[in-house]
mmCIF file of N, CA and C in Angstrom:
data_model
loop_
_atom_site.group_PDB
_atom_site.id
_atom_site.type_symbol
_atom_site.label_atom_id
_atom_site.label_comp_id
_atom_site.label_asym_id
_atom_site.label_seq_id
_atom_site.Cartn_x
_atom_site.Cartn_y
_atom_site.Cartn_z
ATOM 1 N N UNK A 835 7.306 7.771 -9.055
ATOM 2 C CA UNK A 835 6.893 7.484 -7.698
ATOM 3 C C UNK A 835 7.253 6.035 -7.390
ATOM 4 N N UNK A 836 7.742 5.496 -6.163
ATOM 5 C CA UNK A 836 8.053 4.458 -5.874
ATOM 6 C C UNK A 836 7.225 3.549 -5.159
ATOM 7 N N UNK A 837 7.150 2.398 -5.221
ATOM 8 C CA UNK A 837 5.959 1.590 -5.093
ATOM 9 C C UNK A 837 5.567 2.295 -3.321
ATOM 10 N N UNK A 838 6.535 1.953 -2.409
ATOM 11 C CA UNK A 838 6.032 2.840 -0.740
ATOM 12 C C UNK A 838 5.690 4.059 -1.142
ATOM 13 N N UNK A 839 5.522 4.808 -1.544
ATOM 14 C CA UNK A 839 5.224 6.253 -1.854
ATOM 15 C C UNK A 839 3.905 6.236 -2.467
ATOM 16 N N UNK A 840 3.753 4.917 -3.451
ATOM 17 C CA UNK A 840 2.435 4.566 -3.739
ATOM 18 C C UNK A 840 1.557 4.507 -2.627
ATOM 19 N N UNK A 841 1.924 3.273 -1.765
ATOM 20 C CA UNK A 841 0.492 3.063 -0.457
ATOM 21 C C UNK A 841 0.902 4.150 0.597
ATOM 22 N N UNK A 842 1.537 5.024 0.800
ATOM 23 C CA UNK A 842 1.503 6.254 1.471
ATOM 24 C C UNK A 842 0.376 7.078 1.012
ATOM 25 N N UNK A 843 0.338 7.059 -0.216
ATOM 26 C CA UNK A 843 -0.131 8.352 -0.889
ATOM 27 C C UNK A 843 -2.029 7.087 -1.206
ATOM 28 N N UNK A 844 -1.678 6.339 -1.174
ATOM 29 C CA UNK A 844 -3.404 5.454 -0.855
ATOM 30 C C UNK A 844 -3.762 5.446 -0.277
ATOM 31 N N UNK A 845 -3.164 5.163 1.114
ATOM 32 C CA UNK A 845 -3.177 5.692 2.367
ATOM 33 C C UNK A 845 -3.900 6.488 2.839
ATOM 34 N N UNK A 846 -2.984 7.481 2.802
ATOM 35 C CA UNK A 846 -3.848 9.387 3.253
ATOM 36 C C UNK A 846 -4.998 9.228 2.417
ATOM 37 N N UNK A 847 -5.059 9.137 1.303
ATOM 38 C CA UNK A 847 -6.152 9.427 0.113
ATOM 39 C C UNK A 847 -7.343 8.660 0.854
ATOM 40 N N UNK A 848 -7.251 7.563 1.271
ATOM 41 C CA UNK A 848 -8.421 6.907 1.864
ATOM 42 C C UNK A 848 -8.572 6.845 3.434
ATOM 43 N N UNK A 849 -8.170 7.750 4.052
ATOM 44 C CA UNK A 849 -8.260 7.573 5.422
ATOM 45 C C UNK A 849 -8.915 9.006 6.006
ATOM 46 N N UNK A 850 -9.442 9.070 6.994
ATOM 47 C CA UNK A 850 -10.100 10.518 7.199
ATOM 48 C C UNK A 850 -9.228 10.821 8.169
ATOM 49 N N UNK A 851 -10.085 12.157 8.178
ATOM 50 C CA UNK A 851 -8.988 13.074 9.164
ATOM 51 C C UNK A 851 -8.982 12.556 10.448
ATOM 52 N N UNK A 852 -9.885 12.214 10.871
ATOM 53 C CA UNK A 852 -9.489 11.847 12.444
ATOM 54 C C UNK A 852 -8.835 10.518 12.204
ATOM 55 N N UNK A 853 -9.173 9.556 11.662
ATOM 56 C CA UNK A 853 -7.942 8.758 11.877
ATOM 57 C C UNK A 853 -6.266 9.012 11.230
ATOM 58 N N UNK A 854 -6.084 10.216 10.744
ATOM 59 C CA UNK A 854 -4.915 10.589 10.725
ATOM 60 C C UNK A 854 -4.519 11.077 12.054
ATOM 61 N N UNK A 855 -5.442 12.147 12.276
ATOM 62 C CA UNK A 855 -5.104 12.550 13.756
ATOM 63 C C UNK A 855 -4.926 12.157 14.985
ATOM 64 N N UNK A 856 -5.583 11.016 14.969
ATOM 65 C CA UNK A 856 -5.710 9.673 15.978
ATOM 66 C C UNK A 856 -4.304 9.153 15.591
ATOM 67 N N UNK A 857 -3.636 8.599 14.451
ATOM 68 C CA UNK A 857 -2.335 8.134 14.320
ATOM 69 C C UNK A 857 -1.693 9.108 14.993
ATOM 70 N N UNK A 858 -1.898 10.251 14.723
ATOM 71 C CA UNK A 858 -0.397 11.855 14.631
ATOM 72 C C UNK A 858 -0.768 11.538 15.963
ATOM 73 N N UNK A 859 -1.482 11.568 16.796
ATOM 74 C CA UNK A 859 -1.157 11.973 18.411
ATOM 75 C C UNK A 859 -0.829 10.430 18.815
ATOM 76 N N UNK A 860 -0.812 9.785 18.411
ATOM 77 C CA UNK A 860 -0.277 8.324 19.251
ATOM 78 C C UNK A 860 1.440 8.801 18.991
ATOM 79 N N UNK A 861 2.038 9.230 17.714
ATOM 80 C CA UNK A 861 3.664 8.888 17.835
ATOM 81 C C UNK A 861 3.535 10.809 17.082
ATOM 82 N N UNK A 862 3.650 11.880 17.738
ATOM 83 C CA UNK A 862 3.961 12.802 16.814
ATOM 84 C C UNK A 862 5.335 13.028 16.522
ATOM 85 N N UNK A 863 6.102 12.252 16.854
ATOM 86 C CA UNK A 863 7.176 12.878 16.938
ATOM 87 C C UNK A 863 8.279 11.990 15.467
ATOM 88 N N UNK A 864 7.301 10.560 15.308
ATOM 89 C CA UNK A 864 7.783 9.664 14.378
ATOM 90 C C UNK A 864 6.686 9.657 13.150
ATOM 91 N N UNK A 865 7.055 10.086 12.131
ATOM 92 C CA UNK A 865 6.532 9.990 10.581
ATOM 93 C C UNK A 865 6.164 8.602 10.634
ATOM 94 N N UNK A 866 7.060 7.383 10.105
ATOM 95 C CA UNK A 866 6.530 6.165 9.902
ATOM 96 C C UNK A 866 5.850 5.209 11.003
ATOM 97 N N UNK A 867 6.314 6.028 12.389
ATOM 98 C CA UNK A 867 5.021 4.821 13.103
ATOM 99 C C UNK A 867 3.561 5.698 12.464
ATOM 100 N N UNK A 868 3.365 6.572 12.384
ATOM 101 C CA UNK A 868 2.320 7.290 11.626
ATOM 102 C C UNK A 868 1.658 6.667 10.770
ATOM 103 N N UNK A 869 2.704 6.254 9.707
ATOM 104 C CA UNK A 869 2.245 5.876 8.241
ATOM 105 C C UNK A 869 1.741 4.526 8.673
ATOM 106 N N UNK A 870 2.418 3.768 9.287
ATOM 107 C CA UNK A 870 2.380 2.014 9.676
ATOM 108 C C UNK A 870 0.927 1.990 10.723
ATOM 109 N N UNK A 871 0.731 2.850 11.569
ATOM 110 C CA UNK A 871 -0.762 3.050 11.945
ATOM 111 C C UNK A 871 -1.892 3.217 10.986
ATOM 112 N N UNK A 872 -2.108 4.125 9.881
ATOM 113 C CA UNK A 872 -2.902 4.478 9.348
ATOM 114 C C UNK A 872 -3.236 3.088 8.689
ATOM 115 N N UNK A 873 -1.501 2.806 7.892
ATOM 116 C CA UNK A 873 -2.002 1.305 7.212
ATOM 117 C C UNK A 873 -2.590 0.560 7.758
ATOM 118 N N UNK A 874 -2.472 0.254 9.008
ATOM 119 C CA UNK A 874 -2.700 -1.015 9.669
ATOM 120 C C UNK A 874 -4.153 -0.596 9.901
ATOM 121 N N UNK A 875 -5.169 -0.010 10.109
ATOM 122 C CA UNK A 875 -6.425 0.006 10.249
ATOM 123 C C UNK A 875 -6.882 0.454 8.831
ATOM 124 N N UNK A 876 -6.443 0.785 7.569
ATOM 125 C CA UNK A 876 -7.189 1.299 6.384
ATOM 126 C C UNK A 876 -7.211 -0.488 5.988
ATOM 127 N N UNK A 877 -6.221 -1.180 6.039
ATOM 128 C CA UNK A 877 -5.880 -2.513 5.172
ATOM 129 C C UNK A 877 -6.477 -3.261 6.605
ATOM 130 N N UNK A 878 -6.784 -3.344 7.677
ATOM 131 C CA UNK A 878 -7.607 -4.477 8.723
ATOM 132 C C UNK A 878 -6.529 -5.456 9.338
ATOM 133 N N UNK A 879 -5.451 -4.852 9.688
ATOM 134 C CA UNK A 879 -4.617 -6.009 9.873
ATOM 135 C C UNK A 879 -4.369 -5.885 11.354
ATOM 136 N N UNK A 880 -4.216 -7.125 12.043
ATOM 137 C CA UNK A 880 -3.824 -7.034 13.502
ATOM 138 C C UNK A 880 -3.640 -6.183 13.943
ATOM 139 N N UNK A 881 -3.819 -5.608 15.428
ATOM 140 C CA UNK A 881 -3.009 -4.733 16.042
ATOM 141 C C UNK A 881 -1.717 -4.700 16.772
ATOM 142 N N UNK A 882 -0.523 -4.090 16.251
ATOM 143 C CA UNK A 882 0.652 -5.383 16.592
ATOM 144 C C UNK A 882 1.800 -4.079 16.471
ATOM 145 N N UNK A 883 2.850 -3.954 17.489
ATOM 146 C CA UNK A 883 3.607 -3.127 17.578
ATOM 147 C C UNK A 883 4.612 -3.754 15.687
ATOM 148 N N UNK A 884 4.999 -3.110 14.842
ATOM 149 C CA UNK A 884 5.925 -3.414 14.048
ATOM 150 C C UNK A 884 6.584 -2.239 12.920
ATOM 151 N N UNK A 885 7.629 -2.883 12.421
ATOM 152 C CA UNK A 885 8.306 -1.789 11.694
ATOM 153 C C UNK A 885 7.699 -1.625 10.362
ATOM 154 N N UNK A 886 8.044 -0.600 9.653
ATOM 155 C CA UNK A 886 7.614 -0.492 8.315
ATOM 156 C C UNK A 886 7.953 -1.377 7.585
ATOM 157 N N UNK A 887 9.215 -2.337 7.506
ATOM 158 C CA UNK A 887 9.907 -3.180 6.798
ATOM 159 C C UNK A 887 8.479 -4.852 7.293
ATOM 160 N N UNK A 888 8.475 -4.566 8.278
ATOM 161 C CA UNK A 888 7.204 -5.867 8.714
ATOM 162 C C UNK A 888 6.202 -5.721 7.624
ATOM 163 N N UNK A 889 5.669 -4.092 7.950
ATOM 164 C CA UNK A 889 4.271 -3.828 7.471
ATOM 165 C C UNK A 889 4.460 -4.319 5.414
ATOM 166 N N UNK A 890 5.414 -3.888 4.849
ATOM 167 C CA UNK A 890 5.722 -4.525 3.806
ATOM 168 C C UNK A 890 5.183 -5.679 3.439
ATOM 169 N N UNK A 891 6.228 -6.666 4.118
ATOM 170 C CA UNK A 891 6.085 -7.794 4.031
ATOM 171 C C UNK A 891 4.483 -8.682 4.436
ATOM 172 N N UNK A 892 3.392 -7.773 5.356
ATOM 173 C CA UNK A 892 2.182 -8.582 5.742
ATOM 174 C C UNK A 892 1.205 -7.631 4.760
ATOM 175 N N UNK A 893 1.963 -6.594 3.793
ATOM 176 C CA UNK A 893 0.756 -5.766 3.174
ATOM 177 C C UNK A 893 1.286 -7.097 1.349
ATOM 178 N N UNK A 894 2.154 -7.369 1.067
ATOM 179 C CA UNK A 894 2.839 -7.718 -0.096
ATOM 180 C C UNK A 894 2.065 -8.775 0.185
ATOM 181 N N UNK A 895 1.842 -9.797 1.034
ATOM 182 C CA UNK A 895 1.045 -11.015 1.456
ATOM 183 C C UNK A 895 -0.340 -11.283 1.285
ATOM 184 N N UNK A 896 -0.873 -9.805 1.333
ATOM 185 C CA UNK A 896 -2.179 -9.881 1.913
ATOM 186 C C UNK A 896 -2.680 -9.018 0.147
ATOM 187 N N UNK A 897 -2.054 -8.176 -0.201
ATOM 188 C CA UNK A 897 -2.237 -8.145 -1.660
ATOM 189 C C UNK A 897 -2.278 -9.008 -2.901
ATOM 190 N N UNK A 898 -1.407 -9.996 -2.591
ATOM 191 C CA UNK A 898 -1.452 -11.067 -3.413
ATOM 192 C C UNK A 898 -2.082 -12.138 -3.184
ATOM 193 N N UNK A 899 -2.661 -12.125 -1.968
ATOM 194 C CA UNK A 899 -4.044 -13.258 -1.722
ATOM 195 C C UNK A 899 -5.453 -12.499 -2.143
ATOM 196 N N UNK A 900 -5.246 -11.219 -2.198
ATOM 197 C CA UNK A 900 -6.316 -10.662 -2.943
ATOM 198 C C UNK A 900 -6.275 -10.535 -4.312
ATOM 199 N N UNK A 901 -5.265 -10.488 -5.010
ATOM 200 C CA UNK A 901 -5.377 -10.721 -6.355
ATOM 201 C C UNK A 901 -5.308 -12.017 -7.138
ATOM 202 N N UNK A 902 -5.240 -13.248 -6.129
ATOM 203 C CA UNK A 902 -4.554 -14.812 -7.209
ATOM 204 C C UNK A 902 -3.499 -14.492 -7.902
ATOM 205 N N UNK A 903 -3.629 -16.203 -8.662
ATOM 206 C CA UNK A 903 -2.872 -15.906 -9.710
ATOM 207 C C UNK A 903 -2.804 -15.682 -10.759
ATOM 208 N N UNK A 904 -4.035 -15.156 -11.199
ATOM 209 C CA UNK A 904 -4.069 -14.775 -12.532
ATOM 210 C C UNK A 904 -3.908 -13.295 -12.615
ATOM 211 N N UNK A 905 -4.493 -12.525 -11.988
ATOM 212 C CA UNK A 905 -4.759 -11.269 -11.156
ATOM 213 C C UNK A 905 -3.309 -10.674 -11.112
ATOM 214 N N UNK A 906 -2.260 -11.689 -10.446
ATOM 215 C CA UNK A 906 -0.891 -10.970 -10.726
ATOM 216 C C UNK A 906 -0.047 -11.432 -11.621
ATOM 217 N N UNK A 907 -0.553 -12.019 -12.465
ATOM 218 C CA UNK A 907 -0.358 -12.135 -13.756
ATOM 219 C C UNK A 907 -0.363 -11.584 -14.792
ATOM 220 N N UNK A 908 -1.518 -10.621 -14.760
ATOM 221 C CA UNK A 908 -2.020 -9.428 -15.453
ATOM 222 C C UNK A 908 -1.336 -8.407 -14.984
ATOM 223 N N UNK A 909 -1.215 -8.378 -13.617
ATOM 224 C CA UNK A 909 -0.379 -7.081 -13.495
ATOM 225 C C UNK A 909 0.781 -6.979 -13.660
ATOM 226 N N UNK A 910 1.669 -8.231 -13.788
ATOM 227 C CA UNK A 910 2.864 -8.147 -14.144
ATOM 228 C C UNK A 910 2.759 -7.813 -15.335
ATOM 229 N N UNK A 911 2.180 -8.455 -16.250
ATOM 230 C CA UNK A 911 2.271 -8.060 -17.632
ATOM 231 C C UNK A 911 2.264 -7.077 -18.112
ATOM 232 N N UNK A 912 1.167 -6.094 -17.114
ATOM 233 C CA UNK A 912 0.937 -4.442 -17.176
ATOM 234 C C UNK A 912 2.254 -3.835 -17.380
ATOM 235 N N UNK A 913 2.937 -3.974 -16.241
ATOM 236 C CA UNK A 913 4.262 -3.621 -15.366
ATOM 237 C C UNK A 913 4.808 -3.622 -16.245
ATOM 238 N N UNK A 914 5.415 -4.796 -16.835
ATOM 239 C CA UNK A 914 7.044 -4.557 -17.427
ATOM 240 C C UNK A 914 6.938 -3.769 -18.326
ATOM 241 N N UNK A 915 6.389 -2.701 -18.375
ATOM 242 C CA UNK A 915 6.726 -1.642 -19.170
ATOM 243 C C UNK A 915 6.703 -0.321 -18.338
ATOM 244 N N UNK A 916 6.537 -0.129 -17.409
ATOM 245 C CA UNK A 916 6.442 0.761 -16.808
ATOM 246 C C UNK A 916 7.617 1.951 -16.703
ATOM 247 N N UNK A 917 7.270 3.211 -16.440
ATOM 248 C CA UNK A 917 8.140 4.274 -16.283
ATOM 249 C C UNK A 917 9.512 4.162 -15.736
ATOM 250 N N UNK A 918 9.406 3.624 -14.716
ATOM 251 C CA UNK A 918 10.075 2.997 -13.438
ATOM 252 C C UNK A 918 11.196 1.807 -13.805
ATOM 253 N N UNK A 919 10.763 1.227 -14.875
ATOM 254 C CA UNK A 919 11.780 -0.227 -15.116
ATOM 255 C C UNK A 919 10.236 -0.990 -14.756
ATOM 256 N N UNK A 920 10.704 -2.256 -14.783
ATOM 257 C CA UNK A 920 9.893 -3.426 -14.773
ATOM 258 C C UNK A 920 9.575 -3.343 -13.729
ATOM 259 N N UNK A 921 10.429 -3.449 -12.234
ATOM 260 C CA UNK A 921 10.696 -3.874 -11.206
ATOM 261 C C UNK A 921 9.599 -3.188 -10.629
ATOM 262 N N UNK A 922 9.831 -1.989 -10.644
ATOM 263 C CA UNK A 922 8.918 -0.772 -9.933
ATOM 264 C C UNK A 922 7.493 -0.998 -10.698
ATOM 265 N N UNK A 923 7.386 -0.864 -12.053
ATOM 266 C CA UNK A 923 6.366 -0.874 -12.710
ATOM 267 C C UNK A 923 5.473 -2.687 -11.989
ATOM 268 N N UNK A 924 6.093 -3.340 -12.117
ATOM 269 C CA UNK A 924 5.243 -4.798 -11.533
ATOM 270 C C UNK A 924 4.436 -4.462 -10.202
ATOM 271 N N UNK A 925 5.491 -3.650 -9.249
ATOM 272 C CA UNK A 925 5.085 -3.881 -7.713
ATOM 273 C C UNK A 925 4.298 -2.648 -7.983
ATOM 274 N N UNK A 926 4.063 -1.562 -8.810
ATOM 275 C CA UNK A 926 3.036 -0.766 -8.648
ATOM 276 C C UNK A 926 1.883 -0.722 -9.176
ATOM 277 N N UNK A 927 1.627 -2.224 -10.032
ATOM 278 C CA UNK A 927 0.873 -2.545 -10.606
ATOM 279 C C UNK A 927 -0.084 -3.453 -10.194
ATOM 280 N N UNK A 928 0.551 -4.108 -9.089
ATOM 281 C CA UNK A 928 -0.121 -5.291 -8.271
ATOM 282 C C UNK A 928 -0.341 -4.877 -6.852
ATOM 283 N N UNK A 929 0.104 -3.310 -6.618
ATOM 284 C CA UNK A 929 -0.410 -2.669 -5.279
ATOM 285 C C UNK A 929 -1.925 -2.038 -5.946
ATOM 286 N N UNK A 930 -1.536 -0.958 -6.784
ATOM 287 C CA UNK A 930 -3.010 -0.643 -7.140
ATOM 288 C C UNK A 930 -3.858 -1.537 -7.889
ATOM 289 N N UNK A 931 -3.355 -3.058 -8.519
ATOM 290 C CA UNK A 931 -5.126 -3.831 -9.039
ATOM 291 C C UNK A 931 -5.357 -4.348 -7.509
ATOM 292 N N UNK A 932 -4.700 -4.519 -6.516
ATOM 293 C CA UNK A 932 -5.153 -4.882 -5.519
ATOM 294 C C UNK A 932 -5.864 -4.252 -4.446
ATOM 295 N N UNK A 933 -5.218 -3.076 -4.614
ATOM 296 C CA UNK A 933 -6.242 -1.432 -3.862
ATOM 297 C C UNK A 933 -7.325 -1.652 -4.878
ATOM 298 N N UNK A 934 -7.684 -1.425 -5.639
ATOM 299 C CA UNK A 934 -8.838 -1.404 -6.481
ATOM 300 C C UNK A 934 -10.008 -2.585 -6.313
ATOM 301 N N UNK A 935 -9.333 -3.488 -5.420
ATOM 302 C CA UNK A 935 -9.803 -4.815 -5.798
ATOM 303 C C UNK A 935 -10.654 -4.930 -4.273
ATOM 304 N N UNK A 936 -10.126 -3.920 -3.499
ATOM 305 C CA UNK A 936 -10.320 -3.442 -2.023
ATOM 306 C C UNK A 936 -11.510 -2.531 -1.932
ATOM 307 N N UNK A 937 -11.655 -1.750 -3.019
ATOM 308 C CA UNK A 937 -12.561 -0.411 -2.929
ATOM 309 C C UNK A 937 -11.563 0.664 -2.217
ATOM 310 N N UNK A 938 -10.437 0.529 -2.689
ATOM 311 C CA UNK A 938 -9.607 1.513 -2.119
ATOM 312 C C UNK A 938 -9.773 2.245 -3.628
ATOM 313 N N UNK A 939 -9.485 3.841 -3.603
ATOM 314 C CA UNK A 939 -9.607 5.026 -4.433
ATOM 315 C C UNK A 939 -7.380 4.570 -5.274
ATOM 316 N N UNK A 940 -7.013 5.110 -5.854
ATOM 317 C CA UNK A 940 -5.715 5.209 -6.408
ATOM 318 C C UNK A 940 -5.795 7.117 -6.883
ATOM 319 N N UNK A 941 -4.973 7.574 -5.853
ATOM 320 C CA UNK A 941 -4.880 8.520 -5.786
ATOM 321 C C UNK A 941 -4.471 9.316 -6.927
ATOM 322 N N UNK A 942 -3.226 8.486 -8.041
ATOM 323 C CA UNK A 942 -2.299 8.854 -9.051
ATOM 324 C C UNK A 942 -2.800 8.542 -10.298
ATOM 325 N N UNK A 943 -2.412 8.407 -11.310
ATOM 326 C CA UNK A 943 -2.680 8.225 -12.620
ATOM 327 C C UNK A 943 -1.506 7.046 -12.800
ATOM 328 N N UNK A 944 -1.546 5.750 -13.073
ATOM 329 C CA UNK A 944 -0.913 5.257 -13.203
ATOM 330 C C UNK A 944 -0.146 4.851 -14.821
ATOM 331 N N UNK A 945 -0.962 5.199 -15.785
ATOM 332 C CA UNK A 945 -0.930 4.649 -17.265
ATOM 333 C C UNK A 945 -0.835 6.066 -17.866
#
């Protein structure tokens, strides 16, 4: 699984049905303004027209001010062994200690 496929799948897992449904009828016709809605009210972030490539970049920001630096320190360390290669294994390691760190659920089995 790839690290976006990760907070997709954290995502749904922690969001209820009506605010899925509340996303699906604002854009039904577009999957990722979908996904980029749900995020943006499960994670508290502005309300702000933007692309998935944005939402990245202010979720990667806002994860790593929730974990420090020791926090992604540990998770790197986790990581470089991961299924995935290092690369994948780091960034999916420092999305979920940081969902966790949220009281967000981790839908997958990561270890």
């Amino acid at each position: 699984m790839k690290p976006d496929k990760l907070v997709e799948a954290i995502v749904v897992s922690n969001t209820t049905i009506a605010m899925q449904l509340q996303a699906f009828l604002k854009s039904p016709n577009d999957p990722v303004k979908v996904a980029v809605n749900l995020s943006v009210q499960l994670f508290g972030l502005p309300a702000k027209e933007r692309s998935f490539a944005e939402l990245e970049k202010e979720l990667t920001v806002l994860m790593m001010k929730k974990l420090g630096f020791f926090g992604i320190l540990k998770s790197m360390g986790r990581g470089l062994f991961g299924k995935g290669g290092p690369l994948q294994g780091i960034q999916k390691n420092i999305i979920a200690d940081a969902c966790r760190k949220m009281g967000l659920t981790i839908p997958v089995k990561m270890y």
